[in-house]
PDB file of C-alpha atoms in Angstrom:
ATOM      1  CA  MET H 229       8.468 -41.335  85.258  1.00 44.00           C
ATOM      2  CA  PRO H 230      11.120 -42.509  87.668  1.00 46.00           C
ATOM      3  CA  ARG H 231      13.744 -39.894  88.786  1.00 47.00           C
ATOM      4  CA  LYS H 232      17.355 -39.953  87.596  1.00 47.00           C
ATOM      5  CA  SER H 233      20.236 -40.690  89.849  1.00 48.00           C
ATOM      6  CA  LYS H 234      22.784 -38.324  90.360  1.00 46.00           C
ATOM      7  CA  ASN H 235      25.308 -40.847  88.522  1.00 47.00           C
ATOM      8  CA  GLU H 236      22.811 -40.599  85.440  1.00 45.00           C
ATOM      9  CA  ASP H 237      22.766 -36.870  85.537  1.00 48.00           C
ATOM     10  CA  ILE H 238      26.522 -36.664  85.593  1.00 42.00           C
ATOM     11  CA  GLN H 239      26.989 -39.094  82.923  1.00 45.00           C
ATOM     12  CA  GLU H 240      24.642 -37.137  80.610  1.00 48.00           C
ATOM     13  CA  GLU H 241      26.511 -33.936  81.275  1.00 49.00           C
ATOM     14  CA  SER H 242      29.705 -35.815  80.539  1.00 46.00           C
ATOM     15  CA  GLU H 243      28.059 -37.050  77.055  1.00 45.00           C
ATOM     16  CA  GLU H 244      26.992 -33.529  76.433  1.00 50.00           C
ATOM     17  CA  GLU H 245      30.545 -32.006  76.856  1.00 49.00           C
ATOM     18  CA  GLU H 246      32.158 -34.732  74.804  1.00 46.00           C
ATOM     19  CA  GLU H 247      29.698 -34.348  71.968  1.00 47.00           C
ATOM     20  CA  GLU H 248      30.787 -30.778  71.973  1.00 45.00           C
ATOM     21  CA  GLU H 249      34.461 -31.606  71.677  1.00 50.00           C
ATOM     22  CA  LEU H 250      34.064 -34.439  69.025  1.00 51.00           C
ATOM     23  CA  ALA H 251      35.576 -33.285  65.637  1.00 50.00           C
ATOM     24  CA  ASP H 252      33.417 -33.119  62.816  1.00 55.00           C
ATOM     25  CA  ASP H 253      35.841 -35.517  60.786  1.00 65.00           C
ATOM     26  CA  PRO H 254      37.012 -38.720  62.382  1.00 71.00           C
ATOM     27  CA  PRO H 255      40.801 -38.590  63.164  1.00 78.00           C
ATOM     28  CA  THR H 256      43.607 -40.148  60.610  1.00 83.00           C
ATOM     29  CA  ILE H 257      44.872 -43.212  61.908  1.00 89.00           C
ATOM     30  CA  GLU H 258      46.126 -46.596  61.331  1.00 94.00           C
ATOM     31  CA  PRO H 259      43.335 -48.811  62.948  1.00 93.00           C
ATOM     32  CA  TYR H 260      45.381 -51.949  63.768  1.00 96.00           C
ATOM     33  CA  THR H 261      47.898 -49.745  65.328  1.00 95.00           C
ATOM     34  CA  VAL H 262      45.764 -47.988  67.791  1.00 93.00           C
ATOM     35  CA  LEU H 263      43.997 -51.177  69.165  1.00 93.00           C
ATOM     36  CA  GLY H 264      47.395 -52.909  69.112  1.00 92.00           C
ATOM     37  CA  ILE H 265      46.309 -56.008  67.075  1.00 93.00           C
ATOM     38  CA  GLU H 266      47.701 -57.794  63.836  1.00 94.00           C
ATOM     39  CA  LYS H 267      45.958 -57.509  60.800  1.00 93.00           C
ATOM     40  CA  SER H 268      45.039 -61.212  60.955  1.00 94.00           C
ATOM     41  CA  ALA H 269      43.077 -60.710  64.275  1.00 94.00           C
ATOM     42  CA  THR H 270      39.609 -62.322  64.582  1.00 94.00           C
ATOM     43  CA  ALA H 271      36.473 -60.382  65.180  1.00 93.00           C
ATOM     44  CA  ASP H 272      36.691 -61.635  68.846  1.00 90.00           C
ATOM     45  CA  GLU H 273      40.052 -60.291  69.289  1.00 92.00           C
ATOM     46  CA  ILE H 274      39.275 -56.974  67.746  1.00 93.00           C
ATOM     47  CA  LYS H 275      36.129 -56.323  70.160  1.00 89.00           C
ATOM     48  CA  SER H 276      38.465 -57.425  73.063  1.00 85.00           C
ATOM     49  CA  ALA H 277      41.414 -55.205  72.027  1.00 88.00           C
ATOM     50  CA  TYR H 278      38.838 -52.319  71.437  1.00 88.00           C
ATOM     51  CA  ARG H 279      37.287 -52.969  74.819  1.00 84.00           C
ATOM     52  CA  LYS H 280      40.469 -52.638  76.780  1.00 83.00           C
ATOM     53  CA  ALA H 281      41.814 -49.686  75.035  1.00 86.00           C
ATOM     54  CA  ALA H 282      38.337 -47.808  75.397  1.00 84.00           C
ATOM     55  CA  LEU H 283      38.355 -48.518  79.380  1.00 80.00           C
ATOM     56  CA  LYS H 284      41.959 -47.308  79.448  1.00 79.00           C
ATOM     57  CA  HIS H 285      41.396 -44.136  77.424  1.00 81.00           C
ATOM     58  CA  HIS H 286      37.988 -43.138  78.328  1.00 77.00           C
ATOM     59  CA  PRO H 287      37.819 -39.613  79.202  1.00 76.00           C
ATOM     60  CA  ASP H 288      35.776 -40.383  82.375  1.00 72.00           C
ATOM     61  CA  LYS H 289      38.453 -42.281  83.984  1.00 69.00           C
ATOM     62  CA  ALA H 290      41.443 -39.952  83.140  1.00 70.00           C
ATOM     63  CA  ALA H 291      42.848 -37.564  85.792  1.00 67.00           C
ATOM     64  CA  PRO H 292      41.832 -33.853  85.315  1.00 73.00           C
ATOM     65  CA  HIS H 293      44.952 -32.864  83.600  1.00 76.00           C
ATOM     66  CA  LEU H 294      44.929 -35.654  81.072  1.00 77.00           C
ATOM     67  CA  LYS H 295      41.603 -35.249  79.954  1.00 80.00           C
ATOM     68  CA  ASP H 296      42.313 -33.623  76.753  1.00 84.00           C
ATOM     69  CA  GLU H 297      44.898 -36.471  75.884  1.00 86.00           C
ATOM     70  CA  ALA H 298      42.170 -39.022  76.819  1.00 84.00           C
ATOM     71  CA  HIS H 299      39.576 -37.239  74.521  1.00 84.00           C
ATOM     72  CA  THR H 300      41.844 -37.470  71.330  1.00 87.00           C
ATOM     73  CA  LYS H 301      42.801 -41.050  72.127  1.00 89.00           C
ATOM     74  CA  PHE H 302      39.233 -42.257  72.782  1.00 87.00           C
ATOM     75  CA  GLN H 303      38.090 -40.757  69.612  1.00 87.00           C
ATOM     76  CA  GLU H 304      41.159 -42.817  67.846  1.00 90.00           C
ATOM     77  CA  VAL H 305      40.325 -46.061  69.757  1.00 91.00           C
ATOM     78  CA  ALA H 306      36.410 -45.606  68.645  1.00 87.00           C
ATOM     79  CA  PHE H 307      37.155 -44.664  64.989  1.00 88.00           C
ATOM     80  CA  ALA H 308      39.588 -47.636  64.896  1.00 91.00           C
ATOM     81  CA  TYR H 309      36.592 -49.914  66.070  1.00 91.00           C
ATOM     82  CA  ALA H 310      34.147 -48.493  63.319  1.00 88.00           C
ATOM     83  CA  VAL H 311      36.640 -49.213  60.908  1.00 90.00           C
ATOM     84  CA  LEU H 312      37.499 -53.048  61.860  1.00 93.00           C
ATOM     85  CA  SER H 313      34.370 -53.944  63.485  1.00 90.00           C
ATOM     86  CA  ASP H 314      32.324 -53.902  60.130  1.00 89.00           C
ATOM     87  CA  PRO H 315      33.477 -56.545  57.826  1.00 91.00           C
ATOM     88  CA  ILE H 316      32.767 -54.559  54.707  1.00 88.00           C
ATOM     89  CA  ARG H 317      34.488 -51.405  55.858  1.00 88.00           C
ATOM     90  CA  ARG H 318      37.618 -53.501  57.261  1.00 92.00           C
ATOM     91  CA  LYS H 319      37.708 -55.246  53.882  1.00 91.00           C
ATOM     92  CA  ARG H 320      37.835 -52.098  52.219  1.00 89.00           C
ATOM     93  CA  TYR H 321      40.535 -50.545  54.508  1.00 90.00           C
ATOM     94  CA  ASP H 322      42.652 -53.800  54.124  1.00 92.00           C
ATOM     95  CA  LYS H 323      42.493 -53.506  50.375  1.00 90.00           C
ATOM     96  CA  THR H 324      43.182 -49.503  50.196  1.00 90.00           C
ATOM     97  CA  GLY H 325      44.920 -48.571  53.128  1.00 90.00           C
ATOM     98  CA  SER H 326      42.651 -45.611  53.356  1.00 87.00           C
ATOM     99  CA  THR H 327      40.162 -45.202  56.479  1.00 84.00           C
ATOM    100  CA  SER H 328      38.202 -42.526  54.511  1.00 80.00           C
ATOM    101  CA  GLU H 329      37.253 -44.631  51.609  1.00 78.00           C
ATOM    102  CA  SER H 330      36.487 -47.404  53.882  1.00 76.00           C
ATOM    103  CA  MET H 331      33.715 -44.968  55.482  1.00 75.00           C
ATOM    104  CA  ASP H 332      32.554 -44.117  52.244  1.00 68.00           C
ATOM    105  CA  ALA H 333      31.807 -47.754  51.407  1.00 59.00           C
ATOM    106  CA  ASP H 334      29.284 -47.297  54.017  1.00 59.00           C
ATOM    107  CA  GLY H 335      26.915 -44.586  52.864  1.00 60.00           C
ATOM    108  CA  ASP H 336      24.600 -44.380  55.883  1.00 67.00           C
ATOM    109  CA  PHE H 337      27.312 -44.310  58.322  1.00 70.00           C
ATOM    110  CA  SER H 338      27.552 -41.456  60.979  1.00 74.00           C
ATOM    111  CA  TRP H 339      30.813 -40.720  62.523  1.00 67.00           C
ATOM    112  CA  ALA H 340      28.986 -38.577  65.319  1.00 73.00           C
ATOM    113  CA  ASP H 341      26.004 -40.917  66.037  1.00 76.00           C
ATOM    114  CA  PHE H 342      28.653 -43.922  66.128  1.00 74.00           C
ATOM    115  CA  TYR H 343      31.039 -42.165  68.365  1.00 70.00           C
ATOM    116  CA  SER H 344      28.177 -41.077  70.917  1.00 73.00           C
ATOM    117  CA  GLU H 345      27.038 -44.796  71.228  1.00 73.00           C
ATOM    118  CA  GLN H 346      30.486 -45.856  71.964  1.00 69.00           C
ATOM    119  CA  PHE H 347      30.885 -42.925  74.491  1.00 65.00           C
ATOM    120  CA  ARG H 348      27.780 -43.558  76.265  1.00 66.00           C
ATOM    121  CA  ASP H 349      27.916 -47.786  76.384  1.00 62.00           C
ATOM    122  CA  VAL H 350      31.440 -48.435  77.190  1.00 60.00           C
ATOM    123  CA  VAL H 351      31.969 -46.704  80.638  1.00 57.00           C
ATOM    124  CA  THR H 352      28.516 -46.689  82.470  1.00 65.00           C
ATOM    125  CA  GLU H 353      28.895 -47.813  86.224  1.00 67.00           C
ATOM    126  CA  ASP H 354      26.827 -50.932  85.109  1.00 73.00           C
ATOM    127  CA  ALA H 355      29.024 -52.071  82.234  1.00 72.00           C
ATOM    128  CA  VAL H 356      32.278 -51.485  83.885  1.00 74.00           C
ATOM    129  CA  GLU H 357      31.140 -53.738  86.747  1.00 79.00           C
ATOM    130  CA  ARG H 358      29.763 -56.351  84.426  1.00 79.00           C
ATOM    131  CA  PHE H 359      32.921 -56.557  82.470  1.00 80.00           C
ATOM    132  CA  ALA H 360      35.040 -56.620  85.730  1.00 82.00           C
ATOM    133  CA  LYS H 361      33.467 -59.597  86.913  1.00 86.00           C
ATOM    134  CA  SER H 362      33.875 -61.709  83.975  1.00 85.00           C
ATOM    135  CA  TYR H 363      37.556 -60.131  83.665  1.00 87.00           C
ATOM    136  CA  LYS H 364      39.161 -60.568  86.865  1.00 91.00           C
ATOM    137  CA  ASN H 365      40.531 -63.940  87.936  1.00 94.00           C
ATOM    138  CA  SER H 366      40.189 -64.777  84.054  1.00 93.00           C
ATOM    139  CA  ASP H 367      42.462 -66.249  81.805  1.00 93.00           C
ATOM    140  CA  GLU H 368      42.558 -63.104  79.616  1.00 89.00           C
ATOM    141  CA  GLU H 369      43.574 -61.161  82.633  1.00 93.00           C
ATOM    142  CA  ARG H 370      46.342 -63.619  83.768  1.00 95.00           C
ATOM    143  CA  ASP H 371      47.573 -63.195  80.176  1.00 94.00           C
ATOM    144  CA  ASP H 372      47.283 -59.734  80.245  1.00 92.00           C
ATOM    145  CA  VAL H 373      49.458 -59.498  83.392  1.00 96.00           C
ATOM    146  CA  VAL H 374      52.157 -61.793  82.142  1.00 97.00           C
ATOM    147  CA  LYS H 375      52.427 -59.902  79.249  1.00 94.00           C
ATOM    148  CA  ALA H 376      52.685 -56.727  80.764  1.00 94.00           C
ATOM    149  CA  TYR H 377      55.354 -58.056  83.248  1.00 97.00           C
ATOM    150  CA  GLU H 378      57.618 -59.334  80.543  1.00 96.00           C
ATOM    151  CA  LYS H 379      56.978 -55.726  78.581  1.00 94.00           C
ATOM    152  CA  CYS H 380      57.996 -53.802  81.503  1.00 95.00           C
ATOM    153  CA  ARG H 381      60.637 -55.961  82.656  1.00 96.00           C
ATOM    154  CA  GLY H 382      59.246 -56.535  86.330  1.00 96.00           C
ATOM    155  CA  ALA H 383      58.308 -53.082  86.903  1.00 96.00           C
ATOM    156  CA  TRP H 384      55.088 -52.782  88.943  1.00 96.00           C
ATOM    157  CA  ARG H 385      54.177 -49.427  87.791  1.00 92.00           C
ATOM    158  CA  GLY H 386      54.416 -50.249  84.106  1.00 92.00           C
ATOM    159  CA  ILE H 387      52.213 -53.380  85.004  1.00 94.00           C
ATOM    160  CA  TYR H 388      49.533 -51.630  86.573  1.00 92.00           C
ATOM    161  CA  GLU H 389      49.599 -49.022  83.698  1.00 86.00           C
ATOM    162  CA  SER H 390      49.151 -51.714  81.287  1.00 85.00           C
ATOM    163  CA  VAL H 391      46.526 -54.023  82.753  1.00 88.00           C
ATOM    164  CA  MET H 392      42.911 -52.424  82.616  1.00 81.00           C
ATOM    165  CA  LEU H 393      40.820 -51.862  85.944  1.00 83.00           C
ATOM    166  CA  SER H 394      44.079 -52.899  87.823  1.00 89.00           C
ATOM    167  CA  ASP H 395      44.470 -51.574  91.353  1.00 91.00           C
ATOM    168  CA  PRO H 396      47.597 -52.207  93.233  1.00 92.00           C
ATOM    169  CA  LEU H 397      45.989 -51.610  96.644  1.00 92.00           C
ATOM    170  CA  GLU H 398      43.540 -54.753  95.827  1.00 93.00           C
ATOM    171  CA  ASP H 399      45.123 -56.708  92.893  1.00 95.00           C
ATOM    172  CA  GLU H 400      48.915 -57.400  94.228  1.00 95.00           C
ATOM    173  CA  ASP H 401      48.591 -60.708  95.559  1.00 96.00           C
ATOM    174  CA  ARG H 402      46.525 -62.214  92.800  1.00 96.00           C
ATOM    175  CA  PHE H 403      48.779 -60.415  90.414  1.00 97.00           C
ATOM    176  CA  ARG H 404      52.044 -61.798  91.802  1.00 97.00           C
ATOM    177  CA  GLY H 405      50.576 -65.242  91.844  1.00 97.00           C
ATOM    178  CA  TYR H 406      50.154 -65.225  88.082  1.00 97.00           C
ATOM    179  CA  ILE H 407      53.789 -63.444  87.384  1.00 97.00           C
ATOM    180  CA  ASP H 408      55.140 -66.366  90.004  1.00 97.00           C
ATOM    181  CA  ALA H 409      53.326 -69.000  88.503  1.00 97.00           C
ATOM    182  CA  ALA H 410      54.832 -68.066  84.935  1.00 97.00           C
ATOM    183  CA  ILE H 411      58.350 -67.624  86.421  1.00 97.00           C
ATOM    184  CA  ARG H 412      58.509 -71.116  87.809  1.00 97.00           C
ATOM    185  CA  SER H 413      57.092 -72.737  84.517  1.00 97.00           C
ATOM    186  CA  GLY H 414      59.879 -70.933  82.381  1.00 96.00           C
ATOM    187  CA  ASP H 415      57.481 -68.933  80.503  1.00 96.00           C
ATOM    188  CA  VAL H 416      59.060 -65.737  81.424  1.00 96.00           C
ATOM    189  CA  ARG H 417      62.297 -64.605  83.036  1.00 95.00           C
ATOM    190  CA  GLY H 418      62.608 -63.511  86.735  1.00 96.00           C
ATOM    191  CA  PHE H 419      63.392 -59.688  86.472  1.00 97.00           C
ATOM    192  CA  LYS H 420      65.567 -58.512  89.564  1.00 95.00           C
ATOM    193  CA  ILE H 421      63.340 -55.620  89.982  1.00 96.00           C
ATOM    194  CA  TYR H 422      60.513 -57.928  90.528  1.00 97.00           C
ATOM    195  CA  THR H 423      62.311 -60.645  92.575  1.00 96.00           C
ATOM    196  CA  GLU H 424      64.613 -58.876  94.720  1.00 96.00           C
ATOM    197  CA  GLU H 425      62.207 -56.132  95.774  1.00 95.00           C
ATOM    198  CA  SER H 426      62.485 -55.701  99.807  1.00 95.00           C
ATOM    199  CA  GLU H 427      59.699 -55.413 101.866  1.00 94.00           C
ATOM    200  CA  LYS H 428      60.751 -51.822 102.734  1.00 95.00           C
ATOM    201  CA  ASP H 429      60.458 -51.030  99.016  1.00 95.00           C
ATOM    202  CA  ARG H 430      57.048 -52.577  98.874  1.00 94.00           C
ATOM    203  CA  GLU H 431      55.801 -50.611 101.288  1.00 95.00           C
ATOM    204  CA  LYS H 432      56.942 -47.608 100.124  1.00 95.00           C
ATOM    205  CA  ARG H 433      55.363 -48.475  96.613  1.00 94.00           C
ATOM    206  CA  MET H 434      52.292 -49.134  98.400  1.00 94.00           C
ATOM    207  CA  LYS H 435      52.332 -45.838 100.239  1.00 95.00           C
ATOM    208  CA  ARG H 436      52.572 -44.090  96.988  1.00 93.00           C
ATOM    209  CA  ALA H 437      49.618 -45.913  95.692  1.00 91.00           C
ATOM    210  CA  ARG H 438      47.430 -44.980  98.546  1.00 93.00           C
ATOM    211  CA  LEU H 439      48.455 -41.430  98.046  1.00 93.00           C
ATOM    212  CA  GLU H 440      47.736 -41.558  94.440  1.00 88.00           C
ATOM    213  CA  ALA H 441      44.257 -42.999  95.139  1.00 86.00           C
ATOM    214  CA  GLU H 442      43.523 -40.450  97.713  1.00 89.00           C
ATOM    215  CA  LYS H 443      44.421 -37.578  95.205  1.00 87.00           C
ATOM    216  CA  GLU H 444      42.619 -39.289  92.179  1.00 80.00           C
ATOM    217  CA  ALA H 445      39.716 -39.322  94.765  1.00 82.00           C
ATOM    218  CA  LYS H 446      39.784 -35.705  95.316  1.00 85.00           C
ATOM    219  CA  GLU H 447      40.028 -34.818  91.728  1.00 80.00           C
ATOM    220  CA  ALA H 448      37.178 -36.944  90.969  1.00 73.00           C
ATOM    221  CA  GLU H 449      34.958 -35.188  93.870  1.00 80.00           C
ATOM    222  CA  VAL H 450      36.241 -31.657  92.367  1.00 81.00           C
ATOM    223  CA  GLU H 451      35.068 -32.923  88.742  1.00 74.00           C
ATOM    224  CA  VAL H 452      31.638 -34.033  90.218  1.00 73.00           C
ATOM    225  CA  LYS H 453      30.793 -30.676  91.726  1.00 79.00           C
ATOM    226  CA  LYS H 454      32.128 -28.982  88.621  1.00 77.00           C
ATOM    227  CA  MET H 455      29.350 -31.009  86.699  1.00 71.00           C
ATOM    228  CA  GLU H 456      26.753 -30.635  89.479  1.00 75.00           C
ATOM    229  CA  SER H 457      27.530 -26.795  89.582  1.00 75.00           C
ATOM    230  CA  LYS H 458      27.058 -26.493  85.448  1.00 70.00           C
ATOM    231  CA  LYS H 459      24.138 -28.633  85.999  1.00 67.00           C
ATOM    232  CA  LYS H 460      22.683 -26.318  88.575  1.00 69.00           C
ATOM    233  CA  ALA H 461      23.491 -23.325  86.812  1.00 67.00           C
ATOM    234  CA  LYS H 462      21.476 -24.349  83.761  1.00 60.00           C
ATOM    235  CA  LYS H 463      18.461 -25.031  85.852  1.00 61.00           C
ATOM    236  CA  ASP H 464      18.806 -21.483  87.823  1.00 63.00           C
ATOM    237  CA  SER H 465      18.890 -20.296  84.574  1.00 59.00           C
ATOM    238  CA  LEU H 466      15.625 -21.525  83.243  1.00 59.00           C
ATOM    239  CA  GLY H 467      14.084 -20.900  86.761  1.00 62.00           C
ATOM    240  CA  ASP H 468      15.199 -17.109  86.451  1.00 61.00           C
ATOM    241  CA  LEU H 469      13.716 -17.360  82.821  1.00 57.00           C
ATOM    242  CA  ALA H 470      10.123 -18.760  84.082  1.00 60.00           C
ATOM    243  CA  ALA H 471       9.954 -16.422  86.972  1.00 61.00           C
ATOM    244  CA  LEU H 472      10.460 -13.446  84.495  1.00 56.00           C
ATOM    245  CA  ILE H 473       7.806 -14.698  82.361  1.00 55.00           C
ATOM    246  CA  GLN H 474       5.652 -15.157  85.175  1.00 57.00           C
ATOM    247  CA  ARG H 475       6.189 -11.875  86.410  1.00 58.00           C
ATOM    248  CA  ARG H 476       5.428 -10.504  82.795  1.00 55.00           C
ATOM    249  CA  GLN H 477       2.193 -12.007  82.953  1.00 54.00           C
ATOM    250  CA  VAL H 478       1.252 -11.142  86.294  1.00 52.00           C
ATOM    251  CA  ASN H 479       2.124  -7.652  85.480  1.00 55.00           C
ATOM    252  CA  ALA H 480       0.093  -7.671  82.284  1.00 53.00           C
ATOM    253  CA  GLY H 481      -2.665  -8.994  84.239  1.00 54.00           C
ATOM    254  CA  SER H 482      -2.775  -6.012  86.866  1.00 54.00           C
ATOM    255  CA  SER H 483      -2.314  -3.695  84.052  1.00 56.00           C
ATOM    256  CA  PHE H 484      -5.289  -5.108  82.226  1.00 53.00           C
ATOM    257  CA  LEU H 485      -7.518  -4.935  85.300  1.00 54.00           C
ATOM    258  CA  ASP H 486      -6.412  -1.688  86.243  1.00 60.00           C
ATOM    259  CA  ASN H 487      -7.345  -0.217  82.783  1.00 59.00           C
ATOM    260  CA  LEU H 488     -10.940  -1.998  83.481  1.00 57.00           C
ATOM    261  CA  GLU H 489     -11.179  -0.720  86.800  1.00 60.00           C
ATOM    262  CA  ALA H 490     -10.383   2.999  85.551  1.00 61.00           C
ATOM    263  CA  LYS H 491     -12.866   2.608  82.539  1.00 59.00           C
ATOM    264  CA  TYR H 492     -15.549   1.620  84.414  1.00 58.00           C
ATOM    265  CA  LYS H 493     -14.928   3.903  87.507  1.00 62.00           C
ATOM    266  CA  ALA H 494     -15.568   6.625  85.051  1.00 61.00           C
ATOM    267  CA  GLN H 495     -18.452   5.212  83.588  1.00 59.00           C
ATOM    268  CA  GLU H 496     -20.263   4.530  87.136  1.00 58.00           C
ATOM    269  CA  LYS H 497     -19.453   8.439  87.807  1.00 59.00           C
ATOM    270  CA  GLU H 498     -21.341   9.471  84.887  1.00 58.00           C
ATOM    271  CA  LYS H 499     -24.382   7.299  85.845  1.00 57.00           C
ATOM    272  CA  LYS H 500     -24.708   8.775  89.165  1.00 55.00           C
ATOM    273  CA  PRO H 501     -27.293  11.253  89.544  1.00 56.00           C
ATOM    274  CA  LYS H 502     -26.355  14.894  91.034  1.00 53.00           C
ATOM    275  CA  GLY H 503     -26.923  15.229  94.715  1.00 51.00           C
ATOM    276  CA  LYS H 504     -29.496  17.573  95.786  1.00 48.00           C
ATOM    277  CA  LYS H 505     -28.422  20.939  97.499  1.00 49.00           C
ATOM    278  CA  GLY H 506     -28.103  21.146 101.257  1.00 47.00           C
ATOM    279  CA  LYS H 507     -27.322  17.409 101.409  1.00 47.00           C
ATOM    280  CA  LYS H 508     -23.921  16.456 102.730  1.00 47.00           C
ATOM    281  CA  ARG H 509     -21.547  16.024 100.082  1.00 47.00           C
ATOM    282  CA  VAL H 510     -19.610  12.497 100.320  1.00 46.00           C
ATOM    283  CA  SER H 511     -15.876  13.361 100.669  1.00 49.00           C
ATOM    284  CA  ASP H 512     -13.658  12.598  97.623  1.00 50.00           C
ATOM    285  CA  GLU H 513     -11.769   9.755  99.469  1.00 48.00           C
ATOM    286  CA  ASP H 514     -14.899   7.701 100.277  1.00 52.00           C
ATOM    287  CA  GLU H 515     -16.504   8.429  96.969  1.00 51.00           C
ATOM    288  CA  ASP H 516     -13.078   6.904  95.284  1.00 52.00           C
ATOM    289  CA  ASP H 517     -13.250   4.048  97.361  1.00 53.00           C
ATOM    290  CA  GLU H 518     -16.861   3.335  97.031  1.00 53.00           C
ATOM    291  CA  SER H 519     -16.549   3.919  93.039  1.00 53.00           C
ATOM    292  CA  SER H 520     -13.213   1.746  93.176  1.00 55.00           C
ATOM    293  CA  GLU H 521     -15.181  -1.157  94.736  1.00 59.00           C
ATOM    294  CA  GLU H 522     -18.153  -0.683  92.198  1.00 63.00           C
ATOM    295  CA  ALA H 523     -15.832  -0.635  89.151  1.00 57.00           C
ATOM    296  CA  PHE H 524     -14.027  -3.594  90.460  1.00 55.00           C
ATOM    297  CA  GLN H 525     -17.066  -5.446  90.614  1.00 63.00           C
ATOM    298  CA  ALA H 526     -18.357  -4.355  87.666  1.00 61.00           C
ATOM    299  CA  ALA H 527     -15.413  -5.264  85.655  1.00 59.00           C
ATOM    300  CA  ALA H 528     -15.252  -8.828  87.351  1.00 56.00           C
ATOM    301  CA  LYS H 529     -18.944  -9.307  86.437  1.00 61.00           C
ATOM    302  CA  ARG H 530     -18.329  -8.046  82.676  1.00 60.00           C
ATOM    303  CA  LEU H 531     -15.484 -10.485  82.175  1.00 55.00           C
ATOM    304  CA  LYS H 532     -17.803 -13.279  83.430  1.00 54.00           C
ATOM    305  CA  THR H 533     -20.691 -12.183  81.058  1.00 57.00           C
ATOM    306  CA  GLY H 534     -18.834 -12.772  77.761  1.00 53.00           C
ATOM    307  CA  LYS H 535     -17.445 -10.796  75.042  1.00 48.00           C
ATOM    308  CA  GLY H 536     -21.149 -10.461  73.168  1.00 51.00           C
ATOM    309  CA  GLU H 537     -22.768  -8.794  76.071  1.00 52.00           C
ATOM    310  CA  SER H 538     -20.020  -6.493  76.006  1.00 48.00           C
ATOM    311  CA  GLU H 539     -20.263  -5.565  72.528  1.00 51.00           C
ATOM    312  CA  GLY H 540     -23.951  -5.010  73.218  1.00 52.00           C
ATOM    313  CA  ARG H 541     -23.174  -2.602  75.652  1.00 51.00           C
ATOM    314  CA  LYS H 542     -20.842  -0.654  73.729  1.00 47.00           C
ATOM    315  CA  SER H 543     -23.362  -0.602  70.960  1.00 49.00           C
ATOM    316  CA  LYS H 544     -26.030   0.923  73.290  1.00 49.00           C
ATOM    317  CA  ARG H 545     -23.678   3.550  74.846  1.00 48.00           C
ATOM    318  CA  ALA H 546     -22.801   4.626  70.983  1.00 46.00           C
ATOM    319  CA  LYS H 547     -26.534   5.409  70.315  1.00 47.00           C
ATOM    320  CA  ARG H 548     -26.808   7.783  73.071  1.00 50.00           C
TER     321      ARG H 548
END
C-alpha cells in the first residue's frame, strides 16, 4: 500500500477538524446572494461562482485569526451550491424561497456528506494547481481583474482581495496590462489612485506585500506543526495502549509459567525418595535450583504434550 505524503496526512487532519465543526443543520442563507449571481445565472455561471467563492473562503486558505469566519462562510457557500447546482432543488427554491423546502424535495440528500465532499475536493493541492493553470491568463481572469478594479476604484489592495489566487508579488504586471488596456479602450475610467501612483508608493506597497507573505508563511508553518503534533499525539496514544496491552500479556504469561513451575516443583519434591542416613545432604539452595530447572522442563514438556495427557495424569494422581 503506498505511503501517504505529509500533505495528505495534513489534509485528512484538516477534514476531520472541519467535520467536527460542521453544524448538524445547513445554514439559513439566500443562495444567489452568497454566490454573487443573478437568478438568471446558467449552470456554468453557478459552478464558476461557486468555485471562486469556495477557493476564496476555504478554511485551509485562511489566516489563523480568520479561521472561524472562514468556516462559517465556506459552509454558506457550499450550501448555496447544494441548492443551486441541482435543477430540482433550484426549481423548488425559486418557487418557494425556502432552502429547507428545497432540500426536502430530495429525500436522499445528506448535508453532512455533501459538505464533506465539497471540503475535500475543492482545495487539494492538485485541484488548485489544475484550476490555476486554466484560470491565469484567461479571459475570465482578465474580466475579474477589470471588475475588481472598477469596484474598488483603482485600489490595489481591494483588487487583490477580490481576485482569487492573486499574488501582488507575482501577478502585478499581468493585472496592470489588463487594466491599462481597459482604460485605453474606454471600458473603465482611470482612477487617480491607480494612474498617479508614484514609484515610491509602489515600492512601499510591494514591501508590505512581502512582509504579509512572510507572516502568512510563518503562520502556515505553525498550523502545519500543530496538525503534525496532534497526529503524533494520536499515534503515541495508540502506541502507549499497545505497549500496555503487551505488558499485560507478558505479565500474564510470566504469572502462568511461574504458577506452573511452582506446581510441578512441589510435585517433583513429593516424588523424590528420601535419602539414606549418613549420606551428605544437598543444600537447600542447590536443591531448589535443581528442582526449579526440573520443574521448568516438566512445565515446558507438559505444555507440548497437550491437554489430553494433562487430564490423564490428573486422573492417575486422583486414584492414589
